Amino acid sequence: QVRLVESGGGLVQAEDSLRLTCVASGRRASNYDMAWYRQAPGKEREIVARIRVSFRGDIISYADSGKGRFTISRDSGRHTMYLQMRRLEAEDTTIYYCGVVIPGPVESICWGRGTQVAVSA
């Protein structure tokens, strides 16, 4: 079983930066894809960025909302993931969740409890 703990959220002003951290524990956590998601009240959870594990090296992708402003990364031990967020906007205000993608006949996601990001205009 994988356990995820996010940290790094907070209240900042527009154009500021924040770095979110997700620490994964569990025997096989380092073998799985990891991703950042966010969910605003009344809206569906949406992906922000994802790191896919590949024998050729990690494959990184971003949602349009974060392209050019957010950077996802993972430490060499593959148990800690980061989301560096720059030039934050009021629209980035929401709860950010770390997710580990568990492969199988149907892909499932193990979630952390989230960390709140609030950006004042």
Backbone as XML, in Angstrom:
<?xml version="1.0"?>
<chain id="A" units="angstrom">
  <residue number="1" name="GLN">
    <atom name="N" x="0.845" y="-1.182" z="0.000"/>
    <atom name="CA" x="0.000" y="0.000" z="0.000"/>
    <atom name="C" x="0.883" y="1.235" z="0.000"/>
  </residue>
  <residue number="2" name="VAL">
    <atom name="N" x="0.456" y="2.252" z="-0.726"/>
    <atom name="CA" x="1.230" y="3.488" z="-0.839"/>
    <atom name="C" x="0.568" y="4.570" z="-0.002"/>
  </residue>
  <residue number="3" name="ARG">
    <atom name="N" x="1.374" y="5.296" z="0.744"/>
    <atom name="CA" x="0.882" y="6.428" z="1.533"/>
    <atom name="C" x="1.565" y="7.681" z="1.015"/>
  </residue>
  <residue number="4" name="LEU">
    <atom name="N" x="0.783" y="8.739" z="0.837"/>
    <atom name="CA" x="1.305" y="9.982" z="0.275"/>
    <atom name="C" x="1.029" y="11.131" z="1.229"/>
  </residue>
  <residue number="5" name="VAL">
    <atom name="N" x="2.021" y="11.977" z="1.400"/>
    <atom name="CA" x="1.867" y="13.147" z="2.262"/>
    <atom name="C" x="2.365" y="14.372" z="1.512"/>
  </residue>
  <residue number="6" name="GLU">
    <atom name="N" x="1.459" y="15.322" z="1.303"/>
    <atom name="CA" x="1.810" y="16.557" z="0.615"/>
    <atom name="C" x="2.136" y="17.649" z="1.626"/>
  </residue>
  <residue number="7" name="SER">
    <atom name="N" x="2.946" y="18.601" z="1.187"/>
    <atom name="CA" x="3.258" y="19.775" z="1.989"/>
    <atom name="C" x="3.679" y="20.903" z="1.067"/>
  </residue>
  <residue number="8" name="GLY">
    <atom name="N" x="3.790" y="22.097" z="1.625"/>
    <atom name="CA" x="4.301" y="23.222" z="0.861"/>
    <atom name="C" x="3.268" y="24.238" z="0.440"/>
  </residue>
  <residue number="9" name="GLY">
    <atom name="N" x="2.005" y="23.938" z="0.653"/>
    <atom name="CA" x="0.975" y="24.906" z="0.295"/>
    <atom name="C" x="1.010" y="26.118" z="1.204"/>
  </residue>
  <residue number="10" name="GLY">
    <atom name="N" x="0.242" y="27.124" z="0.837"/>
    <atom name="CA" x="0.191" y="28.311" z="1.665"/>
    <atom name="C" x="-0.498" y="29.451" z="0.958"/>
  </residue>
  <residue number="11" name="LEU">
    <atom name="N" x="-0.455" y="30.609" z="1.577"/>
    <atom name="CA" x="-1.055" y="31.824" z="1.027"/>
    <atom name="C" x="0.056" y="32.701" z="0.476"/>
  </residue>
  <residue number="12" name="VAL">
    <atom name="N" x="-0.055" y="33.028" z="-0.802"/>
    <atom name="CA" x="0.931" y="33.879" z="-1.446"/>
    <atom name="C" x="0.221" y="34.932" z="-2.276"/>
  </residue>
  <residue number="13" name="GLN">
    <atom name="N" x="0.998" y="35.859" z="-2.791"/>
    <atom name="CA" x="0.435" y="36.874" z="-3.667"/>
    <atom name="C" x="0.637" y="36.464" z="-5.124"/>
  </residue>
  <residue number="14" name="ALA">
    <atom name="N" x="-0.152" y="37.044" z="-5.985"/>
    <atom name="CA" x="-0.018" y="36.778" z="-7.416"/>
    <atom name="C" x="1.420" y="37.081" z="-7.862"/>
  </residue>
  <residue number="15" name="GLU">
    <atom name="N" x="1.931" y="36.253" z="-8.756"/>
    <atom name="CA" x="3.292" y="36.321" z="-9.293"/>
    <atom name="C" x="4.333" y="35.699" z="-8.373"/>
  </residue>
  <residue number="16" name="ASP">
    <atom name="N" x="3.932" y="35.287" z="-7.165"/>
    <atom name="CA" x="4.856" y="34.595" z="-6.266"/>
    <atom name="C" x="5.055" y="33.154" z="-6.710"/>
  </residue>
  <residue number="17" name="SER">
    <atom name="N" x="5.951" y="32.478" z="-6.012"/>
    <atom name="CA" x="6.247" y="31.065" z="-6.288"/>
    <atom name="C" x="6.005" y="30.226" z="-5.045"/>
  </residue>
  <residue number="18" name="LEU">
    <atom name="N" x="5.725" y="28.954" z="-5.279"/>
    <atom name="CA" x="5.610" y="27.963" z="-4.208"/>
    <atom name="C" x="6.174" y="26.654" z="-4.724"/>
  </residue>
  <residue number="19" name="ARG">
    <atom name="N" x="6.705" y="25.857" z="-3.812"/>
    <atom name="CA" x="7.123" y="24.504" z="-4.184"/>
    <atom name="C" x="6.370" y="23.504" z="-3.310"/>
  </residue>
  <residue number="20" name="LEU">
    <atom name="N" x="5.603" y="22.658" z="-3.939"/>
    <atom name="CA" x="4.888" y="21.595" z="-3.251"/>
    <atom name="C" x="5.751" y="20.337" z="-3.223"/>
  </residue>
  <residue number="21" name="THR">
    <atom name="N" x="5.616" y="19.594" z="-2.135"/>
    <atom name="CA" x="6.371" y="18.358" z="-1.967"/>
    <atom name="C" x="5.412" y="17.222" z="-1.650"/>
  </residue>
  <residue number="22" name="CYS">
    <atom name="N" x="5.676" y="16.068" z="-2.219"/>
    <atom name="CA" x="4.899" y="14.862" z="-1.926"/>
    <atom name="C" x="5.881" y="13.755" z="-1.582"/>
  </residue>
  <residue number="23" name="VAL">
    <atom name="N" x="5.716" y="13.191" z="-0.408"/>
    <atom name="CA" x="6.562" y="12.077" z="0.012"/>
    <atom name="C" x="5.731" y="10.807" z="-0.032"/>
  </residue>
  <residue number="24" name="ALA">
    <atom name="N" x="6.231" y="9.833" z="-0.763"/>
    <atom name="CA" x="5.527" y="8.555" z="-0.914"/>
    <atom name="C" x="6.219" y="7.478" z="-0.101"/>
  </residue>
  <residue number="25" name="SER">
    <atom name="N" x="5.449" y="6.698" z="0.611"/>
    <atom name="CA" x="5.996" y="5.555" z="1.330"/>
    <atom name="C" x="5.257" y="4.309" z="0.881"/>
  </residue>
  <residue number="26" name="GLY">
    <atom name="N" x="5.949" y="3.208" z="0.932"/>
    <atom name="CA" x="5.357" y="1.973" z="0.435"/>
    <atom name="C" x="6.374" y="1.241" z="-0.395"/>
  </residue>
  <residue number="27" name="ARG">
    <atom name="N" x="6.252" y="-0.043" z="-0.380"/>
    <atom name="CA" x="7.297" y="-0.891" z="-0.944"/>
    <atom name="C" x="7.534" y="-0.642" z="-2.425"/>
  </residue>
  <residue number="28" name="ARG">
    <atom name="N" x="6.483" y="-0.347" z="-3.181"/>
    <atom name="CA" x="6.655" y="-0.229" z="-4.621"/>
    <atom name="C" x="6.412" y="1.173" z="-5.148"/>
  </residue>
  <residue number="29" name="ALA">
    <atom name="N" x="6.361" y="2.141" z="-4.250"/>
    <atom name="CA" x="6.018" y="3.496" z="-4.668"/>
    <atom name="C" x="6.952" y="4.021" z="-5.746"/>
  </residue>
  <residue number="30" name="SER">
    <atom name="N" x="8.213" y="3.684" z="-5.663"/>
    <atom name="CA" x="9.187" y="4.221" z="-6.607"/>
    <atom name="C" x="9.000" y="3.678" z="-8.019"/>
  </residue>
  <residue number="31" name="ASN">
    <atom name="N" x="8.210" y="2.627" z="-8.172"/>
    <atom name="CA" x="8.025" y="2.033" z="-9.501"/>
    <atom name="C" x="6.864" y="2.639" z="-10.274"/>
  </residue>
  <residue number="32" name="TYR">
    <atom name="N" x="6.078" y="3.482" z="-9.622"/>
    <atom name="CA" x="4.844" y="3.948" z="-10.233"/>
    <atom name="C" x="4.948" y="5.360" z="-10.776"/>
  </residue>
  <residue number="33" name="ASP">
    <atom name="N" x="4.085" y="5.643" z="-11.749"/>
    <atom name="CA" x="3.933" y="7.021" z="-12.203"/>
    <atom name="C" x="3.397" y="7.850" z="-11.036"/>
  </residue>
  <residue number="34" name="MET">
    <atom name="N" x="3.801" y="9.113" z="-11.015"/>
    <atom name="CA" x="3.275" y="10.030" z="-10.010"/>
    <atom name="C" x="2.786" y="11.290" z="-10.701"/>
  </residue>
  <residue number="35" name="ALA">
    <atom name="N" x="1.861" y="11.961" z="-10.073"/>
    <atom name="CA" x="1.290" y="13.142" z="-10.702"/>
    <atom name="C" x="0.754" y="14.100" z="-9.652"/>
  </residue>
  <residue number="36" name="TRP">
    <atom name="N" x="0.610" y="15.349" z="-10.050"/>
    <atom name="CA" x="-0.067" y="16.365" z="-9.248"/>
    <atom name="C" x="-1.415" y="16.662" z="-9.880"/>
  </residue>
  <residue number="37" name="TYR">
    <atom name="N" x="-2.404" y="16.785" z="-9.008"/>
    <atom name="CA" x="-3.748" y="17.125" z="-9.429"/>
    <atom name="C" x="-4.214" y="18.307" z="-8.587"/>
  </residue>
  <residue number="38" name="ARG">
    <atom name="N" x="-5.301" y="18.919" z="-9.015"/>
    <atom name="CA" x="-5.915" y="19.934" z="-8.186"/>
    <atom name="C" x="-7.428" y="19.892" z="-8.377"/>
  </residue>
  <residue number="39" name="GLN">
    <atom name="N" x="-8.117" y="20.341" z="-7.358"/>
    <atom name="CA" x="-9.575" y="20.312" z="-7.407"/>
    <atom name="C" x="-10.138" y="21.521" z="-6.694"/>
  </residue>
  <residue number="40" name="ALA">
    <atom name="N" x="-10.838" y="22.327" z="-7.460"/>
    <atom name="CA" x="-11.510" y="23.492" z="-6.905"/>
    <atom name="C" x="-12.899" y="23.078" z="-6.444"/>
  </residue>
  <residue number="41" name="PRO">
    <atom name="N" x="-13.477" y="23.804" z="-5.493"/>
    <atom name="CA" x="-14.816" y="23.474" z="-5.007"/>
    <atom name="C" x="-15.832" y="23.412" z="-6.135"/>
  </residue>
  <residue number="42" name="GLY">
    <atom name="N" x="-16.589" y="22.344" z="-6.168"/>
    <atom name="CA" x="-17.626" y="22.205" z="-7.176"/>
    <atom name="C" x="-17.139" y="21.762" z="-8.537"/>
  </residue>
  <residue number="43" name="LYS">
    <atom name="N" x="-15.851" y="21.498" z="-8.641"/>
    <atom name="CA" x="-15.290" y="21.085" z="-9.926"/>
    <atom name="C" x="-14.645" y="19.712" z="-9.796"/>
  </residue>
  <residue number="44" name="GLU">
    <atom name="N" x="-14.447" y="19.070" z="-10.943"/>
    <atom name="CA" x="-13.783" y="17.778" z="-10.946"/>
    <atom name="C" x="-12.281" y="17.950" z="-10.716"/>
  </residue>
  <residue number="45" name="ARG">
    <atom name="N" x="-11.698" y="16.905" z="-10.172"/>
    <atom name="CA" x="-10.252" y="16.924" z="-9.977"/>
    <atom name="C" x="-9.577" y="16.874" z="-11.350"/>
  </residue>
  <residue number="46" name="GLU">
    <atom name="N" x="-8.580" y="17.718" z="-11.546"/>
    <atom name="CA" x="-7.906" y="17.787" z="-12.842"/>
    <atom name="C" x="-6.418" y="17.586" z="-12.655"/>
  </residue>
  <residue number="47" name="ILE">
    <atom name="N" x="-5.818" y="16.996" z="-13.663"/>
    <atom name="CA" x="-4.383" y="16.763" z="-13.591"/>
    <atom name="C" x="-3.642" y="18.058" z="-13.870"/>
  </residue>
  <residue number="48" name="VAL">
    <atom name="N" x="-2.532" y="18.239" z="-13.197"/>
    <atom name="CA" x="-1.688" y="19.409" z="-13.381"/>
    <atom name="C" x="-0.404" y="19.019" z="-14.115"/>
  </residue>
  <residue number="49" name="ALA">
    <atom name="N" x="0.217" y="17.940" z="-13.653"/>
    <atom name="CA" x="1.458" y="17.455" z="-14.266"/>
    <atom name="C" x="1.671" y="16.007" z="-13.869"/>
  </residue>
  <residue number="50" name="ARG">
    <atom name="N" x="2.383" y="15.276" z="-14.720"/>
    <atom name="CA" x="2.570" y="13.849" z="-14.472"/>
    <atom name="C" x="3.970" y="13.422" z="-14.868"/>
  </residue>
  <residue number="51" name="ILE">
    <atom name="N" x="4.532" y="12.512" z="-14.094"/>
    <atom name="CA" x="5.801" y="11.878" z="-14.443"/>
    <atom name="C" x="5.506" y="10.402" z="-14.706"/>
  </residue>
  <residue number="52" name="ARG">
    <atom name="N" x="5.746" y="9.988" z="-15.912"/>
    <atom name="CA" x="5.549" y="8.589" z="-16.288"/>
    <atom name="C" x="6.882" y="7.862" z="-16.241"/>
  </residue>
  <residue number="53" name="VAL">
    <atom name="N" x="6.866" y="6.695" z="-15.639"/>
    <atom name="CA" x="8.076" y="5.885" z="-15.549"/>
    <atom name="C" x="8.273" y="5.156" z="-16.869"/>
  </residue>
  <residue number="54" name="SER">
    <atom name="N" x="9.468" y="5.258" z="-17.410"/>
    <atom name="CA" x="9.778" y="4.604" z="-18.675"/>
    <atom name="C" x="11.200" y="4.077" z="-18.603"/>
  </residue>
  <residue number="55" name="PHE">
    <atom name="N" x="11.447" y="2.946" z="-19.277"/>
    <atom name="CA" x="12.808" y="2.415" z="-19.270"/>
    <atom name="C" x="13.767" y="3.356" z="-19.971"/>
  </residue>
  <residue number="56" name="ARG">
    <atom name="N" x="13.229" y="4.277" z="-20.755"/>
    <atom name="CA" x="14.082" y="5.240" z="-21.447"/>
    <atom name="C" x="14.277" y="6.508" z="-20.630"/>
  </residue>
  <residue number="57" name="GLY">
    <atom name="N" x="13.669" y="6.537" z="-19.454"/>
    <atom name="CA" x="13.730" y="7.738" z="-18.636"/>
    <atom name="C" x="12.340" y="8.299" z="-18.426"/>
  </residue>
  <residue number="58" name="ASP">
    <atom name="N" x="12.193" y="9.103" z="-17.389"/>
    <atom name="CA" x="10.881" y="9.645" z="-17.059"/>
    <atom name="C" x="10.327" y="10.506" z="-18.191"/>
  </residue>
  <residue number="59" name="ILE">
    <atom name="N" x="9.025" y="10.396" z="-18.385"/>
    <atom name="CA" x="8.328" y="11.209" z="-19.380"/>
    <atom name="C" x="7.435" y="12.175" z="-18.627"/>
  </residue>
  <residue number="60" name="ILE">
    <atom name="N" x="7.622" y="13.446" z="-18.860"/>
    <atom name="CA" x="6.896" y="14.480" z="-18.127"/>
    <atom name="C" x="5.883" y="15.154" z="-19.045"/>
  </residue>
  <residue number="61" name="SER">
    <atom name="N" x="4.705" y="15.395" z="-18.500"/>
    <atom name="CA" x="3.683" y="16.106" z="-19.253"/>
    <atom name="C" x="2.974" y="17.082" z="-18.326"/>
  </residue>
  <residue number="62" name="TYR">
    <atom name="N" x="2.421" y="18.135" z="-18.932"/>
    <atom name="CA" x="1.743" y="19.181" z="-18.190"/>
    <atom name="C" x="0.379" y="19.471" z="-18.797"/>
  </residue>
  <residue number="63" name="ALA">
    <atom name="N" x="-0.545" y="19.832" z="-17.936"/>
    <atom name="CA" x="-1.800" y="20.387" z="-18.429"/>
    <atom name="C" x="-1.531" y="21.810" z="-18.889"/>
  </residue>
  <residue number="64" name="ASP">
    <atom name="N" x="-2.413" y="22.304" z="-19.745"/>
    <atom name="CA" x="-2.223" y="23.658" z="-20.278"/>
    <atom name="C" x="-2.149" y="24.697" z="-19.166"/>
  </residue>
  <residue number="65" name="SER">
    <atom name="N" x="-2.848" y="24.444" z="-18.074"/>
    <atom name="CA" x="-2.911" y="25.425" z="-16.991"/>
    <atom name="C" x="-1.547" y="25.701" z="-16.370"/>
  </residue>
  <residue number="66" name="GLY">
    <atom name="N" x="-0.639" y="24.728" z="-16.451"/>
    <atom name="CA" x="0.655" y="24.894" z="-15.806"/>
    <atom name="C" x="1.836" y="25.024" z="-16.741"/>
  </residue>
  <residue number="67" name="LYS">
    <atom name="N" x="1.606" y="24.843" z="-18.013"/>
    <atom name="CA" x="2.723" y="24.888" z="-18.966"/>
    <atom name="C" x="3.438" y="26.231" z="-18.913"/>
  </residue>
  <residue number="68" name="GLY">
    <atom name="N" x="4.758" y="26.146" z="-18.812"/>
    <atom name="CA" x="5.560" y="27.356" z="-18.768"/>
    <atom name="C" x="5.684" y="27.973" z="-17.393"/>
  </residue>
  <residue number="69" name="ARG">
    <atom name="N" x="4.850" y="27.542" z="-16.450"/>
    <atom name="CA" x="4.892" y="28.107" z="-15.095"/>
    <atom name="C" x="5.231" y="27.058" z="-14.040"/>
  </residue>
  <residue number="70" name="PHE">
    <atom name="N" x="4.830" y="25.829" z="-14.267"/>
    <atom name="CA" x="5.025" y="24.762" z="-13.275"/>
    <atom name="C" x="6.082" y="23.785" z="-13.765"/>
  </residue>
  <residue number="71" name="THR">
    <atom name="N" x="6.828" y="23.248" z="-12.804"/>
    <atom name="CA" x="7.826" y="22.227" z="-13.107"/>
    <atom name="C" x="7.667" y="21.072" z="-12.137"/>
  </residue>
  <residue number="72" name="ILE">
    <atom name="N" x="7.454" y="19.883" z="-12.674"/>
    <atom name="CA" x="7.335" y="18.682" z="-11.845"/>
    <atom name="C" x="8.666" y="17.961" z="-11.860"/>
  </residue>
  <residue number="73" name="SER">
    <atom name="N" x="9.020" y="17.391" z="-10.737"/>
    <atom name="CA" x="10.273" y="16.647" z="-10.667"/>
    <atom name="C" x="10.166" y="15.589" z="-9.581"/>
  </residue>
  <residue number="74" name="ARG">
    <atom name="N" x="11.149" y="14.687" z="-9.599"/>
    <atom name="CA" x="11.144" y="13.570" z="-8.659"/>
    <atom name="C" x="12.588" y="13.342" z="-8.231"/>
  </residue>
  <residue number="75" name="ASP">
    <atom name="N" x="12.787" y="13.007" z="-6.961"/>
    <atom name="CA" x="14.161" y="12.834" z="-6.504"/>
    <atom name="C" x="14.719" y="11.505" z="-7.008"/>
  </residue>
  <residue number="76" name="SER">
    <atom name="N" x="16.013" y="11.353" z="-6.863"/>
    <atom name="CA" x="16.684" y="10.174" z="-7.415"/>
    <atom name="C" x="16.180" y="8.886" z="-6.789"/>
  </residue>
  <residue number="77" name="GLY">
    <atom name="N" x="15.738" y="8.939" z="-5.546"/>
    <atom name="CA" x="15.187" y="7.764" z="-4.892"/>
    <atom name="C" x="13.766" y="7.463" z="-5.306"/>
  </residue>
  <residue number="78" name="ARG">
    <atom name="N" x="13.157" y="8.398" z="-6.006"/>
    <atom name="CA" x="11.828" y="8.251" z="-6.595"/>
    <atom name="C" x="10.722" y="8.147" z="-5.564"/>
  </residue>
  <residue number="79" name="HIS">
    <atom name="N" x="10.988" y="8.577" z="-4.339"/>
    <atom name="CA" x="9.937" y="8.573" z="-3.325"/>
    <atom name="C" x="9.433" y="9.971" z="-3.001"/>
  </residue>
  <residue number="80" name="THR">
    <atom name="N" x="10.088" y="11.001" z="-3.522"/>
    <atom name="CA" x="9.659" y="12.369" z="-3.273"/>
    <atom name="C" x="9.448" y="13.073" z="-4.610"/>
  </residue>
  <residue number="81" name="MET">
    <atom name="N" x="8.311" y="13.718" z="-4.711"/>
    <atom name="CA" x="7.973" y="14.441" z="-5.934"/>
    <atom name="C" x="7.725" y="15.893" z="-5.589"/>
  </residue>
  <residue number="82" name="TYR">
    <atom name="N" x="8.058" y="16.761" z="-6.515"/>
    <atom name="CA" x="7.924" y="18.191" z="-6.287"/>
    <atom name="C" x="7.083" y="18.822" z="-7.400"/>
  </residue>
  <residue number="83" name="LEU">
    <atom name="N" x="6.483" y="19.945" z="-7.064"/>
    <atom name="CA" x="5.857" y="20.788" z="-8.065"/>
    <atom name="C" x="6.285" y="22.224" z="-7.777"/>
  </residue>
  <residue number="84" name="GLN">
    <atom name="N" x="7.184" y="22.720" z="-8.602"/>
    <atom name="CA" x="7.611" y="24.108" z="-8.479"/>
    <atom name="C" x="6.637" y="24.958" z="-9.273"/>
  </residue>
  <residue number="85" name="MET">
    <atom name="N" x="5.991" y="25.867" z="-8.597"/>
    <atom name="CA" x="4.993" y="26.712" z="-9.245"/>
    <atom name="C" x="5.488" y="28.153" z="-9.230"/>
  </residue>
  <residue number="86" name="ARG">
    <atom name="N" x="5.524" y="28.762" z="-10.398"/>
    <atom name="CA" x="5.983" y="30.138" z="-10.548"/>
    <atom name="C" x="4.867" y="30.988" z="-11.134"/>
  </residue>
  <residue number="87" name="ARG">
    <atom name="N" x="5.004" y="32.287" z="-10.965"/>
    <atom name="CA" x="4.032" y="33.255" z="-11.518"/>
    <atom name="C" x="2.608" y="32.801" z="-11.195"/>
  </residue>
  <residue number="88" name="LEU">
    <atom name="N" x="2.366" y="32.544" z="-9.938"/>
    <atom name="CA" x="1.055" y="32.051" z="-9.529"/>
    <atom name="C" x="-0.025" y="33.087" z="-9.798"/>
  </residue>
  <residue number="89" name="GLU">
    <atom name="N" x="-1.203" y="32.565" z="-10.127"/>
    <atom name="CA" x="-2.356" y="33.398" z="-10.433"/>
    <atom name="C" x="-3.477" y="33.062" z="-9.462"/>
  </residue>
  <residue number="90" name="ALA">
    <atom name="N" x="-4.415" y="33.985" z="-9.331"/>
    <atom name="CA" x="-5.551" y="33.739" z="-8.446"/>
    <atom name="C" x="-6.291" y="32.455" z="-8.845"/>
  </residue>
  <residue number="91" name="GLU">
    <atom name="N" x="-6.299" y="32.164" z="-10.137"/>
    <atom name="CA" x="-6.986" y="30.968" z="-10.625"/>
    <atom name="C" x="-6.300" y="29.674" z="-10.187"/>
  </residue>
  <residue number="92" name="ASP">
    <atom name="N" x="-5.097" y="29.774" z="-9.659"/>
    <atom name="CA" x="-4.399" y="28.585" z="-9.161"/>
    <atom name="C" x="-4.820" y="28.233" z="-7.737"/>
  </residue>
  <residue number="93" name="THR">
    <atom name="N" x="-5.653" y="29.051" z="-7.154"/>
    <atom name="CA" x="-6.112" y="28.812" z="-5.792"/>
    <atom name="C" x="-6.999" y="27.587" z="-5.737"/>
  </residue>
  <residue number="94" name="THR">
    <atom name="N" x="-6.564" y="26.587" z="-5.000"/>
    <atom name="CA" x="-7.340" y="25.378" z="-4.801"/>
    <atom name="C" x="-6.515" y="24.393" z="-3.969"/>
  </residue>
  <residue number="95" name="ILE">
    <atom name="N" x="-7.035" y="23.192" z="-3.804"/>
    <atom name="CA" x="-6.293" y="22.152" z="-3.099"/>
    <atom name="C" x="-5.533" y="21.309" z="-4.126"/>
  </residue>
  <residue number="96" name="TYR">
    <atom name="N" x="-4.265" y="21.073" z="-3.852"/>
    <atom name="CA" x="-3.422" y="20.277" z="-4.733"/>
    <atom name="C" x="-3.175" y="18.917" z="-4.100"/>
  </residue>
  <residue number="97" name="TYR">
    <atom name="N" x="-3.323" y="17.889" z="-4.931"/>
    <atom name="CA" x="-3.195" y="16.518" z="-4.468"/>
    <atom name="C" x="-2.069" y="15.800" z="-5.208"/>
  </residue>
  <residue number="98" name="CYS">
    <atom name="N" x="-1.389" y="14.981" z="-4.458"/>
    <atom name="CA" x="-0.397" y="14.090" z="-5.038"/>
    <atom name="C" x="-1.077" y="12.763" z="-5.340"/>
  </residue>
  <residue number="99" name="GLY">
    <atom name="N" x="-0.733" y="12.165" z="-6.473"/>
    <atom name="CA" x="-1.329" y="10.892" z="-6.824"/>
    <atom name="C" x="-0.278" y="9.927" z="-7.342"/>
  </residue>
  <residue number="100" name="VAL">
    <atom name="N" x="-0.405" y="8.674" z="-6.940"/>
    <atom name="CA" x="0.416" y="7.609" z="-7.494"/>
    <atom name="C" x="-0.493" y="6.745" z="-8.352"/>
  </residue>
  <residue number="101" name="VAL">
    <atom name="N" x="-0.078" y="6.517" z="-9.567"/>
    <atom name="CA" x="-0.902" y="5.779" z="-10.519"/>
    <atom name="C" x="-0.552" y="4.300" z="-10.432"/>
  </residue>
  <residue number="102" name="ILE">
    <atom name="N" x="-1.508" y="3.517" z="-10.020"/>
    <atom name="CA" x="-1.297" y="2.080" z="-9.835"/>
    <atom name="C" x="-1.722" y="1.367" z="-11.117"/>
  </residue>
  <residue number="103" name="PRO">
    <atom name="N" x="-0.827" y="0.712" z="-11.802"/>
    <atom name="CA" x="-1.197" y="0.037" z="-13.052"/>
    <atom name="C" x="-2.019" y="-1.214" z="-12.792"/>
  </residue>
  <residue number="104" name="GLY">
    <atom name="N" x="-2.741" y="-1.631" z="-13.799"/>
    <atom name="CA" x="-3.550" y="-2.825" z="-13.694"/>
    <atom name="C" x="-4.521" y="-2.874" z="-14.844"/>
  </residue>
  <residue number="105" name="PRO">
    <atom name="N" x="-5.421" y="-3.883" z="-14.840"/>
    <atom name="CA" x="-6.442" y="-3.937" z="-15.902"/>
    <atom name="C" x="-7.216" y="-2.619" z="-15.991"/>
  </residue>
  <residue number="106" name="VAL">
    <atom name="N" x="-7.467" y="-2.036" z="-14.841"/>
    <atom name="CA" x="-8.040" y="-0.690" z="-14.780"/>
    <atom name="C" x="-7.105" y="0.152" z="-13.923"/>
  </residue>
  <residue number="107" name="GLU">
    <atom name="N" x="-6.624" y="1.221" z="-14.497"/>
    <atom name="CA" x="-5.679" y="2.088" z="-13.768"/>
    <atom name="C" x="-6.378" y="2.716" z="-12.571"/>
  </residue>
  <residue number="108" name="SER">
    <atom name="N" x="-5.735" y="2.706" z="-11.419"/>
    <atom name="CA" x="-6.294" y="3.357" z="-10.236"/>
    <atom name="C" x="-5.284" y="4.338" z="-9.675"/>
  </residue>
  <residue number="109" name="ILE">
    <atom name="N" x="-5.754" y="5.256" z="-8.860"/>
    <atom name="CA" x="-4.894" y="6.295" z="-8.309"/>
    <atom name="C" x="-4.998" y="6.283" z="-6.802"/>
  </residue>
  <residue number="110" name="CYS">
    <atom name="N" x="-3.836" y="6.321" z="-6.162"/>
    <atom name="CA" x="-3.770" y="6.453" z="-4.713"/>
    <atom name="C" x="-3.524" y="7.929" z="-4.425"/>
  </residue>
  <residue number="111" name="TRP">
    <atom name="N" x="-4.350" y="8.523" z="-3.554"/>
    <atom name="CA" x="-4.293" y="9.963" z="-3.316"/>
    <atom name="C" x="-3.680" y="10.299" z="-1.970"/>
  </residue>
  <residue number="112" name="GLY">
    <atom name="N" x="-3.044" y="11.477" z="-1.930"/>
    <atom name="CA" x="-2.711" y="12.071" z="-0.654"/>
    <atom name="C" x="-3.908" y="12.874" z="-0.169"/>
  </residue>
  <residue number="113" name="ARG">
    <atom name="N" x="-3.751" y="13.557" z="0.949"/>
    <atom name="CA" x="-4.859" y="14.317" z="1.529"/>
    <atom name="C" x="-4.913" y="15.746" z="1.007"/>
  </residue>
  <residue number="114" name="GLY">
    <atom name="N" x="-3.881" y="16.167" z="0.297"/>
    <atom name="CA" x="-3.915" y="17.473" z="-0.322"/>
    <atom name="C" x="-3.254" y="18.559" z="0.488"/>
  </residue>
  <residue number="115" name="THR">
    <atom name="N" x="-2.899" y="19.620" z="-0.214"/>
    <atom name="CA" x="-2.333" y="20.804" z="0.428"/>
    <atom name="C" x="-2.954" y="22.027" z="-0.224"/>
  </residue>
  <residue number="116" name="GLN">
    <atom name="N" x="-3.369" y="22.974" z="0.591"/>
    <atom name="CA" x="-4.111" y="24.137" z="0.098"/>
    <atom name="C" x="-3.154" y="25.209" z="-0.419"/>
  </residue>
  <residue number="117" name="VAL">
    <atom name="N" x="-3.462" y="25.697" z="-1.593"/>
    <atom name="CA" x="-2.738" y="26.829" z="-2.172"/>
    <atom name="C" x="-3.731" y="27.966" z="-2.361"/>
  </residue>
  <residue number="118" name="ALA">
    <atom name="N" x="-3.386" y="29.126" z="-1.859"/>
    <atom name="CA" x="-4.245" y="30.302" z="-2.005"/>
    <atom name="C" x="-3.402" y="31.447" z="-2.547"/>
  </residue>
  <residue number="119" name="VAL">
    <atom name="N" x="-3.865" y="32.032" z="-3.632"/>
    <atom name="CA" x="-3.140" y="33.119" z="-4.285"/>
    <atom name="C" x="-4.020" y="34.360" z="-4.265"/>
  </residue>
  <residue number="120" name="SER">
    <atom name="N" x="-3.534" y="35.391" z="-3.648"/>
    <atom name="CA" x="-4.300" y="36.632" z="-3.598"/>
    <atom name="C" x="-3.922" y="37.518" z="-4.773"/>
  </residue>
  <residue number="121" name="ALA">
    <atom name="N" x="-4.940" y="38.120" z="-5.345"/>
    <atom name="CA" x="-4.716" y="38.944" z="-6.543"/>
    <atom name="C" x="-4.042" y="40.264" z="-6.180"/>
  </residue>
</chain>
